[in-house]
CSV table of C-alpha atoms in Angstrom, one decimal:
chain,number,residue,atom,x,y,z
N,17,MET,CA,0.0,0.1,-0.1
N,18,LEU,CA,1.5,3.9,-0.7
N,19,ALA,CA,2.4,5.2,2.5
N,20,PRO,CA,5.5,8.2,2.4
N,21,LYS,CA,8.5,6.5,3.1
N,22,ARG,CA,9.5,9.1,6.2
N,23,VAL,CA,7.8,12.4,7.3
N,24,LYS,CA,9.2,15.1,9.1
N,25,PHE,CA,6.2,15.2,11.8
N,26,ARG,CA,4.1,11.9,12.3
N,27,LYS,CA,0.6,13.6,13.6
N,28,MET,CA,-1.2,15.9,11.4
N,29,GLN,CA,-4.2,18.5,12.3
N,30,LYS,CA,-7.2,17.3,10.4
N,31,GLY,CA,-7.8,20.3,8.0
N,32,ARG,CA,-10.9,20.8,6.1
N,33,MET,CA,-11.8,20.3,2.6
N,34,ARG,CA,-13.7,23.3,1.2
N,35,GLY,CA,-13.7,24.0,-2.5
N,36,VAL,CA,-12.5,22.7,-5.6
N,37,SER,CA,-9.4,21.1,-6.5
N,38,GLN,CA,-6.7,23.5,-8.4
N,39,LYS,CA,-4.4,20.9,-9.5
N,40,GLY,CA,-4.9,17.4,-11.4
N,41,CYS,CA,-8.5,18.1,-12.6
N,42,ASP,CA,-7.2,16.8,-16.0
N,43,VAL,CA,-6.2,14.1,-18.0
N,44,SER,CA,-2.8,14.6,-18.2
N,45,TYR,CA,-1.1,11.0,-18.7
N,46,GLY,CA,-3.3,8.5,-20.2
N,47,ASP,CA,-6.4,8.6,-22.2
N,48,PHE,CA,-8.8,8.2,-19.9
N,49,ALA,CA,-9.4,8.9,-16.1
N,50,LEU,CA,-11.4,8.6,-13.0
N,51,GLN,CA,-12.1,12.0,-11.8
N,52,SER,CA,-13.7,13.0,-8.0
N,53,LEU,CA,-16.7,14.5,-7.8
N,54,ASP,CA,-16.7,14.9,-4.2
N,55,ALA,CA,-14.4,15.8,-1.5
N,56,CYS,CA,-13.1,12.9,0.9
N,57,TRP,CA,-10.0,11.3,2.4
N,58,VAL,CA,-9.2,8.3,0.7
N,59,THR,CA,-7.4,5.7,2.4
N,60,SER,CA,-4.5,3.9,0.9
N,61,LYS,CA,-6.4,0.7,1.4
N,62,GLN,CA,-9.0,1.9,-1.0
N,63,ILE,CA,-6.5,3.3,-3.4
N,64,GLU,CA,-4.9,-0.2,-3.6
N,65,ALA,CA,-8.6,-1.9,-3.6
N,66,GLY,CA,-9.1,0.5,-6.7
N,67,ARG,CA,-5.6,-0.3,-8.5
N,68,VAL,CA,-6.5,-3.9,-7.6
N,69,ALA,CA,-10.0,-3.7,-9.5
N,70,ILE,CA,-8.4,-1.7,-12.2
N,71,SER,CA,-5.5,-4.3,-13.1
N,72,ARG,CA,-7.5,-7.5,-12.8
N,73,HIS,CA,-10.0,-6.0,-14.8
N,74,VAL,CA,-7.4,-5.0,-17.4
N,75,LYS,CA,-5.4,-8.2,-17.4
N,76,ARG,CA,-2.6,-6.1,-16.5
N,77,GLN,CA,-3.0,-4.6,-20.0
N,78,GLY,CA,-1.9,-1.2,-20.7
N,79,ARG,CA,-0.5,1.4,-18.2
N,80,LEU,CA,-2.2,3.0,-15.1
N,81,TRP,CA,-1.7,6.5,-13.3
N,82,ILE,CA,-2.3,6.7,-9.8
N,83,ARG,CA,-2.8,10.6,-9.3
N,84,ILE,CA,-3.1,11.1,-5.5
N,85,PHE,CA,-0.6,10.1,-3.0
N,86,PRO,CA,-1.7,9.1,0.9
N,87,ASP,CA,0.5,11.9,3.0
N,88,LYS,CA,-1.8,12.6,5.8
N,89,PRO,CA,-1.5,10.7,8.6
N,90,ILE,CA,-4.6,9.8,10.5
N,91,SER,CA,-4.5,9.1,14.3
N,92,LYS,CA,-6.8,7.1,16.2
N,93,LYS,CA,-7.3,6.5,20.1
N,94,PRO,CA,-7.7,2.7,21.5
N,95,ALA,CA,-11.1,1.3,21.7
N,96,GLU,CA,-12.4,1.9,25.5
N,97,THR,CA,-9.8,4.8,26.1
N,98,ARG,CA,-11.4,7.4,28.0
N,99,MET,CA,-10.4,11.0,26.5
N,100,GLY,CA,-7.5,13.1,27.0
N,101,LYS,CA,-4.5,12.2,27.5
N,102,GLY,CA,-2.7,13.1,24.2
N,103,LYS,CA,-3.6,13.0,20.9
N,104,GLY,CA,-4.1,8.9,19.3
N,105,ASN,CA,-1.7,6.7,17.4
N,106,PRO,CA,-1.4,7.5,13.9
N,107,GLU,CA,-3.2,4.3,12.5
N,108,GLU,CA,-3.4,5.1,8.5
N,109,TRP,CA,-2.5,7.1,5.6
N,110,VAL,CA,-5.0,9.0,3.3
N,111,ALA,CA,-4.9,11.3,0.2
N,112,VAL,CA,-7.2,14.4,0.9
N,113,VAL,CA,-9.0,14.1,-2.2
N,114,LYS,CA,-11.1,17.7,-3.6
N,115,ARG,CA,-13.8,17.9,-5.7
N,116,GLY,CA,-12.3,17.3,-9.2
N,117,ARG,CA,-9.7,15.9,-8.9
N,118,VAL,CA,-8.5,12.8,-10.9
N,119,ILE,CA,-7.7,9.7,-8.9
N,120,PHE,CA,-7.0,7.5,-11.7
N,121,GLU,CA,-5.3,7.8,-15.3
N,122,ILE,CA,-5.1,4.7,-17.8
N,123,GLN,CA,-3.6,4.4,-20.9
N,124,GLY,CA,-3.5,1.5,-23.8
N,125,VAL,CA,-6.6,-0.3,-23.3
N,126,PRO,CA,-9.9,0.3,-25.1
N,127,GLU,CA,-12.4,2.7,-23.9
N,128,PRO,CA,-15.1,0.4,-22.9
N,129,MET,CA,-12.5,-1.9,-20.9
N,130,ALA,CA,-11.6,1.5,-19.3
N,131,ARG,CA,-14.9,2.7,-18.6
N,132,GLU,CA,-15.7,-1.0,-16.4
N,133,ALA,CA,-12.3,-1.0,-14.8
N,134,PHE,CA,-13.1,2.5,-13.4
N,135,ARG,CA,-17.0,1.8,-12.5
N,136,LEU,CA,-15.1,-1.0,-10.4
N,137,ALA,CA,-12.6,1.2,-9.0
N,138,SER,CA,-15.4,4.0,-8.4
N,139,HIS,CA,-17.1,1.0,-6.0
N,140,LYS,CA,-14.2,1.0,-3.7
N,141,LEU,CA,-13.7,5.0,-3.8
N,142,PRO,CA,-15.9,6.7,-0.6
N,143,VAL,CA,-16.5,9.5,-3.5
N,144,LYS,CA,-18.9,10.0,-6.2
N,145,THR,CA,-17.0,9.8,-10.1
N,146,ARG,CA,-16.7,10.8,-13.5
N,147,PHE,CA,-15.2,9.0,-16.2
N,148,LEU,CA,-13.3,11.7,-18.4
N,149,THR,CA,-11.6,11.2,-21.9
N,150,ARG,CA,-8.6,12.7,-23.2
N,151,GLY,CA,-9.5,15.4,-25.4
N,152,ALA,CA,-13.4,15.5,-24.9
N,153,GLU,CA,-12.9,18.2,-22.1
N,154,LEU,CA,-14.8,21.0,-23.4
D,29,MET,CA,-6.0,27.7,-43.4
D,30,GLU,CA,-8.9,29.5,-42.9
D,31,PHE,CA,-9.0,32.4,-40.1
D,32,ALA,CA,-12.0,32.0,-37.7
D,33,GLN,CA,-14.0,35.0,-36.2
D,34,LEU,CA,-14.2,36.2,-32.9
D,35,SER,CA,-15.8,39.6,-31.7
D,36,ALA,CA,-14.6,41.6,-28.4
D,37,THR,CA,-15.3,43.7,-26.7
D,38,VAL,CA,-12.7,46.2,-24.4
D,39,ARG,CA,-13.2,45.4,-20.7
D,40,LYS,CA,-12.8,48.2,-17.9
D,41,ALA,CA,-14.0,46.7,-14.6
D,42,GLU,CA,-11.1,44.2,-13.2
D,43,GLY,CA,-11.0,41.9,-10.9
D,44,LYS,CA,-12.5,39.1,-9.0
D,45,GLY,CA,-16.3,41.0,-8.4
D,46,ALA,CA,-16.2,42.3,-12.0
D,47,ALA,CA,-15.3,38.7,-13.3
D,48,ARG,CA,-18.1,37.1,-11.5
D,49,ARG,CA,-20.3,39.6,-13.0
D,50,LEU,CA,-19.2,39.2,-16.1
D,51,ARG,CA,-19.6,35.4,-16.0
D,52,MET,CA,-23.4,35.7,-14.6
D,53,ALA,CA,-23.9,38.2,-18.1
D,54,GLY,CA,-22.9,35.2,-20.2
D,55,GLN,CA,-19.3,36.4,-21.2
D,56,ILE,CA,-16.3,35.8,-19.9
D,57,PRO,CA,-12.9,37.8,-18.9
D,58,ALA,CA,-10.1,37.7,-21.6
D,59,VAL,CA,-6.9,39.1,-22.3
D,60,CYS,CA,-4.8,40.1,-25.0
D,61,TYR,CA,-1.1,40.6,-25.4
D,62,GLY,CA,1.9,40.2,-27.4
D,63,GLY,CA,3.2,41.3,-30.9
D,64,GLY,CA,4.3,44.7,-29.4
D,65,MET,CA,1.0,45.8,-27.8
D,66,THR,CA,0.0,46.7,-24.6
D,67,SER,CA,-2.0,43.9,-22.9
D,68,THR,CA,-5.6,44.4,-23.3
D,69,ALA,CA,-8.3,43.4,-20.9
D,70,LEU,CA,-11.2,42.1,-23.1
D,71,SER,CA,-14.6,40.6,-22.6
D,72,ILE,CA,-15.7,37.5,-25.1
D,73,ALA,CA,-18.8,34.8,-25.8
D,74,PRO,CA,-17.2,31.8,-24.8
D,75,VAL,CA,-20.0,29.8,-26.7
D,76,GLU,CA,-17.7,31.6,-29.8
D,77,LEU,CA,-14.3,30.6,-28.0
D,78,VAL,CA,-15.7,26.8,-27.5
D,79,ARG,CA,-17.1,26.6,-31.0
D,80,ILE,CA,-13.3,27.2,-32.2
D,81,LEU,CA,-11.4,25.4,-29.7
D,82,ARG,CA,-13.5,22.5,-31.0
D,83,GLY,CA,-12.8,23.0,-34.4
D,84,GLU,CA,-10.5,21.2,-36.8
D,85,TYR,CA,-7.4,23.0,-35.6
D,86,GLY,CA,-8.2,23.3,-32.0
D,87,ARG,CA,-6.2,25.5,-30.0
D,88,ASN,CA,-4.0,26.5,-33.0
D,89,THR,CA,-6.7,27.9,-34.9
D,90,VAL,CA,-5.8,31.4,-35.9
D,91,ILE,CA,-8.5,34.1,-35.4
D,92,LYS,CA,-9.2,37.4,-36.7
D,93,MET,CA,-10.3,39.1,-33.7
D,94,ALA,CA,-12.5,42.3,-34.0
D,95,ILE,CA,-12.0,44.5,-30.7
D,96,ASP,CA,-15.3,46.5,-30.3
D,97,GLY,CA,-15.9,45.5,-34.0
D,98,ALA,CA,-13.5,48.0,-35.3
D,99,SER,CA,-9.5,46.9,-35.1
D,100,GLU,CA,-8.9,43.6,-36.1
D,101,LEU,CA,-6.3,41.7,-34.7
D,102,LEU,CA,-4.7,38.4,-36.1
D,103,VAL,CA,-4.4,36.0,-32.7
D,104,MET,CA,-4.0,32.8,-31.5
D,105,VAL,CA,-5.5,31.0,-28.3
D,106,ARG,CA,-2.4,30.8,-25.6
D,107,ASP,CA,-4.3,29.5,-22.8
D,108,TYR,CA,-7.5,29.2,-21.3
D,109,GLN,CA,-8.8,28.1,-17.9
D,110,ARG,CA,-12.0,26.2,-17.4
D,111,HIS,CA,-13.8,25.1,-14.3
D,112,PRO,CA,-12.7,21.3,-12.8
D,113,ILE,CA,-16.2,20.3,-12.6
D,114,GLY,CA,-18.6,22.5,-14.7
D,115,ARG,CA,-16.2,22.5,-17.6
D,116,GLN,CA,-17.2,25.7,-18.7
D,117,LEU,CA,-14.8,28.5,-19.6
D,118,LEU,CA,-13.4,30.7,-17.0
D,119,HIS,CA,-10.7,32.5,-18.6
D,120,ALA,CA,-9.2,32.6,-21.8
D,121,ASP,CA,-5.4,34.2,-23.3
D,122,PHE,CA,-4.7,35.5,-26.6
D,123,ILE,CA,-1.1,36.3,-28.0
D,124,GLN,CA,-1.1,38.4,-31.4
D,125,VAL,CA,0.9,36.7,-34.0
D,126,LYS,CA,1.9,37.8,-37.4
D,127,LEU,CA,1.4,35.9,-40.5
D,128,ASP,CA,5.5,36.6,-41.6
D,129,GLU,CA,6.9,35.8,-38.5
D,130,GLU,CA,7.5,31.9,-37.0
D,131,ILE,CA,5.7,30.7,-34.0
D,132,THR,CA,6.2,27.3,-31.8
D,133,VAL,CA,2.8,25.4,-31.5
D,134,GLU,CA,2.2,22.0,-30.7
D,135,VAL,CA,0.4,19.9,-32.9
D,136,PRO,CA,-1.4,16.6,-32.3
D,137,LEU,CA,0.7,13.6,-32.3
D,138,VAL,CA,-1.5,10.6,-33.8
D,139,THR,CA,0.0,7.1,-34.5
D,140,VAL,CA,-0.9,4.8,-37.6
D,141,GLY,CA,-1.0,1.2,-36.7
D,142,ARG,CA,-0.2,-1.2,-34.3
D,143,PRO,CA,3.0,-1.8,-32.9
D,144,ALA,CA,4.9,-5.2,-33.5
D,145,GLY,CA,6.2,-5.0,-30.1
D,146,VAL,CA,3.0,-4.0,-28.8
D,147,VAL,CA,1.3,-7.2,-30.5
D,148,LYS,CA,3.9,-9.5,-28.4
D,149,GLY,CA,3.0,-7.7,-25.3
D,150,GLY,CA,4.3,-4.3,-24.8
D,151,VAL,CA,3.4,-0.9,-24.4
D,152,LEU,CA,3.2,1.9,-26.8
D,153,ASN,CA,4.7,4.9,-24.8
D,154,VAL,CA,3.9,8.2,-26.3
D,155,VAL,CA,6.3,10.4,-24.7
D,156,TYR,CA,4.5,13.9,-26.7
D,157,ARG,CA,1.0,13.4,-27.6
D,158,ARG,CA,1.6,17.1,-28.7
D,159,LEU,CA,4.4,17.1,-31.0
D,160,PRO,CA,5.8,21.2,-30.4
D,161,VAL,CA,6.7,22.5,-34.5
D,162,ARG,CA,7.9,25.5,-35.6
D,163,CYS,CA,6.4,27.1,-39.0
D,164,ARG,CA,4.4,30.1,-39.9
D,165,PRO,CA,0.5,30.6,-38.3
D,166,ASP,CA,-0.8,30.0,-41.8
D,167,ARG,CA,1.0,26.5,-42.0
D,168,ILE,CA,0.2,24.8,-38.9
D,169,PRO,CA,-0.6,21.0,-39.5
D,170,VAL,CA,-3.7,19.4,-38.4
D,171,GLN,CA,-1.9,16.8,-36.8
D,172,VAL,CA,1.3,15.2,-37.2
D,173,SER,CA,0.5,11.4,-38.3
D,174,ILE,CA,3.8,8.6,-37.9
D,175,ASP,CA,3.9,5.1,-39.0
D,176,VAL,CA,4.4,3.2,-35.9
D,177,ASN,CA,4.0,-0.6,-37.2
D,178,GLU,CA,7.2,-1.7,-37.5
D,179,LEU,CA,8.7,-0.5,-33.9
D,180,GLU,CA,9.2,-3.5,-32.0
D,181,MET,CA,10.0,-4.0,-27.8
D,182,GLY,CA,12.5,-1.6,-26.8
D,183,ASP,CA,12.6,0.1,-30.2
D,184,GLY,CA,11.7,3.9,-30.1
D,185,LEU,CA,11.1,6.5,-32.8
D,186,THR,CA,13.5,10.0,-32.6
D,187,ALA,CA,12.3,13.2,-33.7
D,188,ALA,CA,14.8,12.6,-36.7
D,189,LYS,CA,12.9,10.0,-38.0
D,190,VAL,CA,9.7,11.7,-38.6
D,191,GLN,CA,8.4,12.3,-41.7
D,192,GLY,CA,6.0,13.9,-44.3
D,193,LEU,CA,5.5,17.2,-42.4
D,194,PRO,CA,4.3,19.9,-44.7
D,195,GLU,CA,6.9,22.2,-46.3
D,196,GLY,CA,7.8,25.0,-43.8
D,197,VAL,CA,6.9,22.8,-40.9
D,198,THR,CA,10.3,21.7,-38.2
D,199,ILE,CA,10.4,19.9,-35.0
D,200,ALA,CA,11.4,22.4,-32.5
D,201,LEU,CA,12.9,19.2,-30.3
D,202,ALA,CA,16.4,17.8,-30.4
D,203,GLN,CA,17.1,15.7,-33.2
D,204,ASN,CA,17.6,12.7,-30.9
D,205,GLN,CA,14.7,13.3,-28.6
D,206,THR,CA,12.8,10.1,-28.7
D,207,ILE,CA,8.9,11.1,-29.3
D,208,VAL,CA,6.9,7.1,-29.0
D,209,SER,CA,8.5,4.1,-27.7
D,210,VAL,CA,7.5,0.5,-27.0
D,211,THR,CA,8.3,-0.8,-24.0
D,212,ALA,CA,7.6,-4.1,-22.0
D,213,PRO,CA,4.7,-4.1,-19.6
D,214,GLU,CA,5.4,-3.2,-16.1
D,215,LYS,CA,5.7,-5.7,-13.5
D,216,GLU,CA,3.5,-6.9,-10.9
D,217,PRO,CA,3.5,-4.3,-8.0
D,218,VAL,CA,2.6,-7.4,-5.1
D,219,VAL,CA,6.5,-8.1,-6.0
D,220,GLU,CA,7.3,-4.5,-4.9
D,221,GLU,CA,5.4,-4.8,-2.3
D,222,ALA,CA,6.5,-8.2,-0.6
D,223,ALA,CA,10.3,-5.9,-0.8
D,224,ALA,CA,8.8,-3.1,0.9
D,225,VAL,CA,7.9,-4.6,3.6
D,226,PRO,CA,10.7,-4.6,5.8
D,227,ALA,CA,11.5,-1.3,5.0
D,228,GLU,CA,8.4,0.0,6.4
D,229,GLY,CA,9.2,-1.9,9.6
D,230,VAL,CA,11.9,-0.2,10.4
D,231,PRO,CA,11.1,2.1,13.5
D,232,VAL,CA,12.0,5.6,11.6
D,233,GLU,CA,9.5,8.5,12.4
D,234,GLY,CA,7.6,8.5,9.8
D,235,ALA,CA,7.5,4.9,8.9
D,236,ALA,CA,3.9,3.1,8.1
D,237,PRO,CA,1.6,3.4,11.3
D,238,GLY,CA,0.9,0.3,13.3
D,239,GLU,CA,3.5,-1.6,11.6
D,240,GLY,CA,6.8,0.3,12.5
D,241,ALA,CA,5.9,0.1,16.6
D,242,PRO,CA,5.6,-4.0,16.8
D,243,ALA,CA,8.7,-4.5,14.2
D,244,ALA,CA,11.0,-3.5,16.5
D,245,GLY,CA,10.4,-5.3,19.6
D,246,ALA,CA,8.6,-8.1,18.2
D,247,ALA,CA,11.6,-10.8,18.8
D,248,PRO,CA,12.6,-10.1,22.1
D,249,ALA,CA,9.0,-10.3,23.3
D,250,ALA,CA,7.9,-13.6,21.6
D,251,PRO,CA,5.4,-15.2,23.7
D,252,GLY,CA,6.5,-18.6,25.9
D,253,VAL,CA,9.8,-17.9,25.9
D,254,LYS,CA,11.3,-17.0,29.0
D,255,ALA,CA,14.0,-14.5,29.5
D,256,ALA,CA,17.2,-15.8,31.2
D,257,PRO,CA,17.1,-15.4,35.1
D,258,GLY,CA,18.9,-11.9,35.6
D,259,ALA,CA,18.9,-10.8,31.7
D,260,ALA,CA,17.6,-7.4,30.9
D,261,PRO,CA,13.8,-7.7,30.3
D,262,ALA,CA,13.0,-7.1,26.5
D,263,PRO,CA,12.0,-3.5,26.2
D,264,ALA,CA,8.3,-4.2,24.7
D,265,ALA,CA,7.7,-6.3,27.1
D,266,GLU,CA,8.8,-3.8,29.5
D,267,LYS,CA,6.7,-1.1,27.7
D,268,GLU,CA,3.8,-3.6,27.6
D,269,LYS,CA,3.5,-4.0,31.5
D,270,LYS,CA,4.1,-0.2,32.2
D,271,GLU,CA,0.9,0.3,30.1
D,272,GLU,CA,-0.7,-2.2,31.8
D,273,LYS,CA,0.0,-0.6,35.1
D,274,GLY,CA,-1.0,2.9,33.9
D,275,GLY,CA,-3.9,1.3,32.6
D,276,LYS,CA,-5.2,0.3,36.1
D,277,ARG,CA,-4.6,3.8,37.5
D,278,GLU,CA,-6.7,5.2,35.3
D,279,LYS,CA,-9.6,2.9,36.1
D,280,LYS,CA,-8.8,3.8,39.6
């Protein structure tokens, strides 16, 4: 699963996900893309599940790009613990995905196959998604 | 090459609020510069610009722009902004061009055929989807087609080998620059993951959460193995004991 190799600080504040994504909103590398229409934290497990779903459907043809990276540590307190006593331990890594962000891109497969692969991957993600095609942005 | 027509009006109001009011009124803010002219703020109809961008030449269309119905400039679209979700145009940049001066534009690159290497399981890697070419504005080609049928696995096509360019059009790249190549398919990432696991277990700050900590003291604290008398207790076991004590105190 995706995770940073090392970070400067182990824990991070929660933050907010207002507005739309200003970068990474277009098809930049492949022919087809999966774009997020919601703002959400996408965990490294969800990204991996989506990647596996895509690569199984396309049978390892073509090339896949993952356009998001889970670089935000999420801490959780253990079960049945009283409040206080400091922030919990880092438990997982998430990518902050805002509306409009492209999550996956694929190249080298026909469009119906890419559509189906992204449909399967979208079921693994916590956001509504949309299929994008290169050259049909306007 | 036929020139497209676009009408624009000079925009006096500037800033975020004025731009939003303009968009509400069915126009979008634009700017025109280059070719010795001073930068001019304009407003245009997005419908007209979308029609031009969807045309045969797309972004490379040379436009005759009538500003306030009077002066006519020869311009090209330099850049445009879209809403990431709604996809409607938000802003456009135009640059003035002259028919006797060469410019660098990016022309779509189309690959013809299926490479022999792809038939054998390789992946066609298109390095430049839009090929930078240098030519006069009225000689911009619609697209550049290259035949890739004979590319084997590991082969590439450099800029020097591109043929069939129209007269007066040159590729604005180094001669040995690879444009397309056929590469072997990527290996299964599962293998990479297996190799990466020990690295993640290293207890450095920022290692994968929940994985780094137990790895550090896992061996000494193996269950069922008693420590030799007088030997120092395993650091992980010690930690656990402390935590237990702490937990009891909390309950009190």
